[in-house]
Short mmCIF file of C-alpha atoms in Angstrom, two decimals:
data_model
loop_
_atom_site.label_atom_id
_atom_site.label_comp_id
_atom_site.label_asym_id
_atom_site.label_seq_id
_atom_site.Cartn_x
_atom_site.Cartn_y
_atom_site.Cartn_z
CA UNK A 1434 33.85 79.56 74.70
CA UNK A 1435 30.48 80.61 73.51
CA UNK A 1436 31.82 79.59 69.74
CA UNK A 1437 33.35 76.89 70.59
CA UNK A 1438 29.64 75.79 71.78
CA UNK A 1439 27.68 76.83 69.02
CA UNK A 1440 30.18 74.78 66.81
CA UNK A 1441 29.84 71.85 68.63
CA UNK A 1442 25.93 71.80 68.76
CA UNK A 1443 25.89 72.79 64.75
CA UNK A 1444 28.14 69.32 63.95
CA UNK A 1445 25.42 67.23 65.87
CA UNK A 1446 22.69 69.07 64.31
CA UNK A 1447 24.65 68.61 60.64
CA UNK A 1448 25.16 64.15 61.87
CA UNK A 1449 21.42 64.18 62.74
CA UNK A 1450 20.20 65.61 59.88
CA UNK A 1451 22.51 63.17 57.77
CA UNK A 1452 21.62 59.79 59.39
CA UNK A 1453 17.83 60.67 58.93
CA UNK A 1454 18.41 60.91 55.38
CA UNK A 1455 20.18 58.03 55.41
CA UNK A 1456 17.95 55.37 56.36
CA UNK A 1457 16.77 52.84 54.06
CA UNK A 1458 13.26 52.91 52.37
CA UNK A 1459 10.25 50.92 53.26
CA UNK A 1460 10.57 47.55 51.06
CA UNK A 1461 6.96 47.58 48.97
CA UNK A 1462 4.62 45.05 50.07
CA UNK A 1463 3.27 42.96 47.53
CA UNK A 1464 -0.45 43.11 46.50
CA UNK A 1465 -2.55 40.33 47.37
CA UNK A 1466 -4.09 38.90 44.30
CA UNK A 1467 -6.77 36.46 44.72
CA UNK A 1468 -6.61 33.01 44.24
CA UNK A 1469 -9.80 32.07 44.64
CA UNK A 1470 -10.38 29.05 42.20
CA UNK A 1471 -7.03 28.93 40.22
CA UNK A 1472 -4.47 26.47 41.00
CA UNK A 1473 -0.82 25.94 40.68
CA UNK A 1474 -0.59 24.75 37.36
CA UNK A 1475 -2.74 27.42 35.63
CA UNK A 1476 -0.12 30.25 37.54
CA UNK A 1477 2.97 28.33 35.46
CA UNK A 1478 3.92 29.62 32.39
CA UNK A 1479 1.55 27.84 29.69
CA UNK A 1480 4.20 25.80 27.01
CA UNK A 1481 2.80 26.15 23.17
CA UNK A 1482 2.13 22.23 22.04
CA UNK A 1483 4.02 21.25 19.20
CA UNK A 1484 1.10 19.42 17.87
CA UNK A 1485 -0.65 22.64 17.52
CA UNK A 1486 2.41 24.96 15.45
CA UNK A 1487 0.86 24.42 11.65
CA UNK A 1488 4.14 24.60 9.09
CA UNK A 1489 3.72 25.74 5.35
CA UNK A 1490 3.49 22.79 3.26
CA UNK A 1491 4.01 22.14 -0.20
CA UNK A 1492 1.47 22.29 -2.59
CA UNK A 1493 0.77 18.72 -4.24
CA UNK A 1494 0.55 20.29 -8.02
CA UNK A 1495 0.69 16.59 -9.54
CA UNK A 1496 4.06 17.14 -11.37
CA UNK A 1497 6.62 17.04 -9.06
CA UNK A 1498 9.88 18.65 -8.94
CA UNK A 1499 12.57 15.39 -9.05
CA UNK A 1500 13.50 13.70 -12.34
CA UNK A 1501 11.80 10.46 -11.24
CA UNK A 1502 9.01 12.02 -9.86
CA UNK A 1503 8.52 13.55 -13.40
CA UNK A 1504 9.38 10.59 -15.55
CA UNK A 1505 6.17 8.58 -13.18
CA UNK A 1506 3.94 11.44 -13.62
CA UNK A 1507 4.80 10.89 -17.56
CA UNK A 1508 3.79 7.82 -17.37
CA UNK A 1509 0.63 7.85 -15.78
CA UNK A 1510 -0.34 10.57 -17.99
CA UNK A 1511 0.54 7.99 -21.21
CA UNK A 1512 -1.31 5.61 -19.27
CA UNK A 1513 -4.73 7.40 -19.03
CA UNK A 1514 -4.85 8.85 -22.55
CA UNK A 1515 -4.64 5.79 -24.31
CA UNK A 1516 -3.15 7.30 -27.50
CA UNK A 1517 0.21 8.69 -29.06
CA UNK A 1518 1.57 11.99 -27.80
CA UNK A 1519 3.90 14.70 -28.61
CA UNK A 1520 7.04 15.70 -26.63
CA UNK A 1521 5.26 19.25 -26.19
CA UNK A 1522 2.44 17.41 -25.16
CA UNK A 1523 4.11 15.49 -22.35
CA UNK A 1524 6.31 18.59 -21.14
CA UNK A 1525 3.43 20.81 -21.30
CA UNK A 1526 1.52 18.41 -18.66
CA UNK A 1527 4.81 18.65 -16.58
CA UNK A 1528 4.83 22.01 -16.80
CA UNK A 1529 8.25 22.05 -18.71
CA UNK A 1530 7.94 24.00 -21.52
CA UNK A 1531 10.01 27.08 -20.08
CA UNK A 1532 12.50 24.76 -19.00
CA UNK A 1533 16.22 24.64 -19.75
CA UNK A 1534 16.70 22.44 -23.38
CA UNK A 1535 19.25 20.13 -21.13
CA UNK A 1536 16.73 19.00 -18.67
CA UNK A 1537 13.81 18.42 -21.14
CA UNK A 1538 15.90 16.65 -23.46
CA UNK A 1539 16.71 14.49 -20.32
CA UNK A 1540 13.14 14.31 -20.09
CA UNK A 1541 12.61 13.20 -23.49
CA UNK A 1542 15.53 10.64 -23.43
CA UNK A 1543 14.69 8.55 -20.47
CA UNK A 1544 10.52 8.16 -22.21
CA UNK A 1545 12.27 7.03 -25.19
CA UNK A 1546 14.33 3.97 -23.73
CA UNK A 1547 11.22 3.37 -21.17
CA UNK A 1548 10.76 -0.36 -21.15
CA UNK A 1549 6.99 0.93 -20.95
CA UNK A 1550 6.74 3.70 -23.69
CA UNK A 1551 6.46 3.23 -26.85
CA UNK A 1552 8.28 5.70 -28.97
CA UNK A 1553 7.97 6.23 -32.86
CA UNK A 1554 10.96 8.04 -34.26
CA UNK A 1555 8.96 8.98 -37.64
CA UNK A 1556 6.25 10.73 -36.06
CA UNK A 1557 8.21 11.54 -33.08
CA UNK A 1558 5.24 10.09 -30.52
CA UNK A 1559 4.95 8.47 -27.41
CA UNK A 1560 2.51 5.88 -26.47
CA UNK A 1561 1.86 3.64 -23.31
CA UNK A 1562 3.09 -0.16 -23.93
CA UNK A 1563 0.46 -2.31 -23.10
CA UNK A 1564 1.12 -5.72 -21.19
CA UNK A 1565 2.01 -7.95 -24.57
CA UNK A 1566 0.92 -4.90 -26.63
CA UNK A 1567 -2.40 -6.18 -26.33
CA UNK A 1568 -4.52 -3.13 -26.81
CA UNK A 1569 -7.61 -4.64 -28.50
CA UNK A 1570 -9.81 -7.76 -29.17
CA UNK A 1571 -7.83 -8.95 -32.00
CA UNK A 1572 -4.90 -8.67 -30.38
CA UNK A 1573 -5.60 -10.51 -27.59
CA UNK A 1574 -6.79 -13.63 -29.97
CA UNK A 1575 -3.84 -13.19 -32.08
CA UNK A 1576 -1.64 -13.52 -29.17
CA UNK A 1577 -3.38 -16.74 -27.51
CA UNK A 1578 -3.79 -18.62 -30.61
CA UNK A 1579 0.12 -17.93 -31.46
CA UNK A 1580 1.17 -19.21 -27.64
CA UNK A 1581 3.24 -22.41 -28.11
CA UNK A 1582 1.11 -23.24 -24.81
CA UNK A 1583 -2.55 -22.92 -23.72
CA UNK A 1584 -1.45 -20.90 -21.15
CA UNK A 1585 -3.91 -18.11 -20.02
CA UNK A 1586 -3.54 -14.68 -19.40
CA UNK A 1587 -3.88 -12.77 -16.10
CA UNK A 1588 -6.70 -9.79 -16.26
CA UNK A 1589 -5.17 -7.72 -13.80
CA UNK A 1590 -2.08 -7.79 -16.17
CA UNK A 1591 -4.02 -6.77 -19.55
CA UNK A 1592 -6.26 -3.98 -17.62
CA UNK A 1593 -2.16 -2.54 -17.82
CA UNK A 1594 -2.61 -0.17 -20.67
CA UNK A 1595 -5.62 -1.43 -22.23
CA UNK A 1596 -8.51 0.36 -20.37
CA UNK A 1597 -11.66 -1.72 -22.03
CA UNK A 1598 -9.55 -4.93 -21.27
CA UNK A 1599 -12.65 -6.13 -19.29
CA UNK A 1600 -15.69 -5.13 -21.65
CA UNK A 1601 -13.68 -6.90 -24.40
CA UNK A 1602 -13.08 -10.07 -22.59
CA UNK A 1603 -16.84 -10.53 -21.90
CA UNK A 1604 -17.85 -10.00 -25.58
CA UNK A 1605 -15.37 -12.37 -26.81
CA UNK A 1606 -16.60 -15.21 -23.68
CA UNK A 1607 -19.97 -14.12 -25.26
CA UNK A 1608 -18.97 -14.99 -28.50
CA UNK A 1609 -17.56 -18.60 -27.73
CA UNK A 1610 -13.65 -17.30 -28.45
CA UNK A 1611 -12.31 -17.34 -25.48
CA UNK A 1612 -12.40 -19.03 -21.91
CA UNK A 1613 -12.57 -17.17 -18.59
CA UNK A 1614 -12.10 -18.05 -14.74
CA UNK A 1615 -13.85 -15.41 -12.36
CA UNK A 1616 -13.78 -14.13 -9.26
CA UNK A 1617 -16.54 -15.70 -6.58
CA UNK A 1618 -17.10 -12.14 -5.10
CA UNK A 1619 -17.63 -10.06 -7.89
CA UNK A 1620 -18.01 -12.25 -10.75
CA UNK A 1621 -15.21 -9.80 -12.34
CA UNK A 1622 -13.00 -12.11 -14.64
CA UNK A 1623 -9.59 -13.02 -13.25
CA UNK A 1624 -7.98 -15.31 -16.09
CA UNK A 1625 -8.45 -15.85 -19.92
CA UNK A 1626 -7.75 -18.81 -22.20
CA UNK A 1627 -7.88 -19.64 -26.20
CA UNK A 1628 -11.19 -21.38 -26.68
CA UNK A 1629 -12.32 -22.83 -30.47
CA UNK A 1630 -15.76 -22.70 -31.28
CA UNK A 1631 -15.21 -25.59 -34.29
CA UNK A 1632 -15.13 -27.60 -31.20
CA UNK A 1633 -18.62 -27.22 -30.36
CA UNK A 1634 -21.27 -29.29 -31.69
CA UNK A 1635 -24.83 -30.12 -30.35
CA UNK A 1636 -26.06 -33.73 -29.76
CA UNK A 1637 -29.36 -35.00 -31.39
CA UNK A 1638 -31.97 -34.62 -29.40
CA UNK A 1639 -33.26 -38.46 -29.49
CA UNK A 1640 -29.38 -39.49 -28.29
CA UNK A 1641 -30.10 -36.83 -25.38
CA UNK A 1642 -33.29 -38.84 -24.15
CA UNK A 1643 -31.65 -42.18 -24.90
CA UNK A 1644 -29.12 -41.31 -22.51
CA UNK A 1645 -30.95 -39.64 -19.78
CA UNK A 1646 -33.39 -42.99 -19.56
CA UNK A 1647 -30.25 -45.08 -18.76
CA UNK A 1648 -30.55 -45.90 -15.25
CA UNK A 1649 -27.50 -46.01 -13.53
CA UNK A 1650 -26.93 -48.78 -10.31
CA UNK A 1651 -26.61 -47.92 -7.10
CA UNK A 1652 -23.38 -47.62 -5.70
CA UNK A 1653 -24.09 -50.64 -3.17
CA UNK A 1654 -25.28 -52.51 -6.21
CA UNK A 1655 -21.66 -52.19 -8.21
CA UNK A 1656 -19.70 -53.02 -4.73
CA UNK A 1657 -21.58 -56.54 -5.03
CA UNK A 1658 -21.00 -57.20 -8.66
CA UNK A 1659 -17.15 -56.68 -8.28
CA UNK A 1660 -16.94 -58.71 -5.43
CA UNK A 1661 -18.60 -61.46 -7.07
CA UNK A 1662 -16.27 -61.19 -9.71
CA UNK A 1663 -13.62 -61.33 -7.02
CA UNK A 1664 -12.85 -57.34 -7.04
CA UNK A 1665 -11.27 -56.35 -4.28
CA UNK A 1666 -12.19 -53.02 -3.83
CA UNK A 1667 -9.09 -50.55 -3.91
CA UNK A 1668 -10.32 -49.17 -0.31
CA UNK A 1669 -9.53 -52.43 1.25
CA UNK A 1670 -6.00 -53.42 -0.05
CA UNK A 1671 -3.89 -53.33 2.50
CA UNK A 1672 0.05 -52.79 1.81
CA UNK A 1673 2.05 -54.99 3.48
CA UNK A 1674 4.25 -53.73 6.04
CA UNK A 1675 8.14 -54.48 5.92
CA UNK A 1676 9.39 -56.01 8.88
CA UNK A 1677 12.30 -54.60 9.85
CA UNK A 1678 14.30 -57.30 11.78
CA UNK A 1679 16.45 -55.79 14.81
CA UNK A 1680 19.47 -57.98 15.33
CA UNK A 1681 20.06 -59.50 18.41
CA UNK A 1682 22.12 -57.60 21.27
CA UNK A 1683 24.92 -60.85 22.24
CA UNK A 1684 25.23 -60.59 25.90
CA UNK A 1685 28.48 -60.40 27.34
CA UNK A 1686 29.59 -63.76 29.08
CA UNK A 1687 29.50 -63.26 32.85
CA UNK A 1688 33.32 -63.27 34.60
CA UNK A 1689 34.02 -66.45 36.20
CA UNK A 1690 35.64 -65.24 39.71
CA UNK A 1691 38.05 -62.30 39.96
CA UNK A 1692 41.69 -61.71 38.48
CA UNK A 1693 43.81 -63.82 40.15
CA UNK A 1694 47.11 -61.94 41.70
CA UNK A 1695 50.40 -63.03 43.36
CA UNK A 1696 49.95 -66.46 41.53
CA UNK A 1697 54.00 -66.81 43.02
CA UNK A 1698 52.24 -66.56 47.03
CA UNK A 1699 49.39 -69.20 46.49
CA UNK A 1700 51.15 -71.87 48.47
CA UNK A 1701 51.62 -68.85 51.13
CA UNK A 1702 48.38 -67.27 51.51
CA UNK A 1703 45.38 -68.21 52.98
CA UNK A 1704 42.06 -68.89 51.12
CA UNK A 1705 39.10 -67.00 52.61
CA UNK A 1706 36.97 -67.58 49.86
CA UNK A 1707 34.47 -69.23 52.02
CA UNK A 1708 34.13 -66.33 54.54
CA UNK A 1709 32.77 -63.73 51.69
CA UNK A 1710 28.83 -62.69 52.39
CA UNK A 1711 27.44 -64.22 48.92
CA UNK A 1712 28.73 -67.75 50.26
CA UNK A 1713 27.11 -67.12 53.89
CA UNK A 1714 24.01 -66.18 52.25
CA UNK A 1715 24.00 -69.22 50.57
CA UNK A 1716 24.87 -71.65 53.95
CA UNK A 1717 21.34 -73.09 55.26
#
C-alpha cells in the first residue's frame, strides 16, 4: 500500500512540475519613446519626391546623333563660315570621319541636292546658298536693276547667308544706289529698292529763292475764290439718295354678311337678324 502511495504522490509531483513549465511567457512591454514635439506626420514613413530624383542626361555635343539632326547641324555650320568646304571638312565637324562609308555617303548625298547648299562637282565643295545668291554689293545691284519690277528686297531675307548684308546696304544708301525703308525702333533697315543717281540733279540757287518768296493763300482765301467762280467745294456735294418706292399693300375688301345656307328653307325659317348684339348696339 505504501507503493502504491509513493506512486501516486510522484505522478502529481511529475503534473506539477509540467504545468509550471508550461505557462506562457510575459508578453514584452513596449518602451515608451517620447513624443515630446513630433507629430503624426513626421512618425510616417517620409516618400522620396520625384521632383528631387536627378536622371543622367545627355550631353548636348552640338552634332547630334539622327540623320536630320546632322544634315541641320551641316547647315548651320555652312552658314557661319561663309566660304566653300570639303566633305572631310563637314564630316569632321560632325564628328563622322570614323563612320561607316554608307552613312557618310548618305551624308554627303542629301548636302548635295540641298535646295540650300551649293555644291561644285569640280572642286568637290560645299557652300551656303544665299537668299538670290546675293552674297555681295554687286550682286545685290545686279539683281535689282535686272528685276522686271521695282520691287524691293526684304533685309531679314538677304542677312540669309550673306553676313555683312547690313554694312553693305548702308554704304550703297550712302552712295545714292539704292533706297531703304527702316525700322522706327532701331533705325536697322528693313527693305531695299533700286535707286539711280542720274536722276538727281540740284536746282539753281536763284530758282530756290524765287520759289520760297512765293506766298501761298490761305486756305480760307482759296474756299472764297472757288466759290465765286461757282466751285462747289467737293466736301459739300451731296449724293442724291434713291428713293426706293414700296408698293402699296391692296386691302382685302371687307365680307358683306355671312355665307348664306339652306337657301331651299328661306321661306321656312325665321329671320333673327335684328336680334344680333351689333344691331342692339346700334338701336338709340
Amino acid at each position: 500500500m505504501s507503493s502504491l502511495q509513493k506512486s501516486v504522490s510522484g505522478f502529481k509531483a511529475s503534473l506539477q512540475k509540467a504545468s509550471s513549465n508550461d505557462r506562457p511567457s510575459p508578453s514584452p512591454v513596449p518602451s515608451q519613446v517620447s513624443n515630446t514635439g513630433v507629430s503624426k506626420n513626421d512618425l510616417k514613413r517620409k516618400r522620396l519626391d520625384p521632383t528631387d530624383t536627378v536622371y543622367s542626361q545627355p550631353l548636348n555635343t552640338g552634332t547630334g546623333t539622327d540623320i536630320g539632326s546632322r544634315i541641320h547641324y551641316a547647315l548651320e555650320y555652312l552658314k557661319k563660315e561663309q566660304a566653300s568646304k570639303k566633305a572631310d571638312d563637314v564630316l569632321g565637324f560632325l564628328s563622322l570621319l570614323d563612320a561607316a562609308e554608307m552613312y557618310k555617303r548618305k551624308i554627303t548625298d542629301i548636302l548635295k541636292g540641298h535646295q540650300k547648299v551649293l555644291y561644285d562637282p569640280i572642286a568637290n565643295t560645299y557652300t551656303y546658298r544665299a537668299f538670290k545668291d546675293i552674297s555681295s554689293e554687286e550682286g545685290l545691284l545686279k539683281y535689282l536693276q535686272n528685276q522686271p519690277t521695282a520691287q524691293g528686297l526684304k533685309v531679314f531675307d538677304l542677312r540669309d547667308g550673306w553676313a555683312g548684308a547690313e554694312e553693305a546696304i548702308n554704304k550703297l544708301e550712302r552712295e545714292g544706289k539704292i533706297l531703304t525703308v527702316r525700322n522706327k525702333k532701331d533705325n536697322h533697315p528693313r527693305m531695299v529698292w533700286l535707286d539711280d543717281p542720274s536722276l538727281k540733279f540740284t536746282v539753281d540757287p536763284e530758282f530756290q529763292d524765287i520759289w520760297k518768296q512765293i506766298k501761298v493763300p490761305d486756305a480760307a482765301a482759296v474756299a472764297t475764290a472757288l466759290q465765286k467762280e461757282k466751285l462747289v467745294p467737293a466736301s459739300k456735294i451731296h449724293m442724291q439718295k434713291k428713293v426706293i418706292k414700296v408698293p402699296e399693300k391692296k386691302k382685302k375688301k371687307a365680307r358683306q354678311g355671312g355665307k348664306v345656307t339652306n337657301k331651299h328653307m328661306q321661306g321656312i325659317l325665321k329671320d333673327y337678324s335684328h336680334l344680333s348684339k351689333d344691331k342692339e348696339a346700334k338701336r338709340p
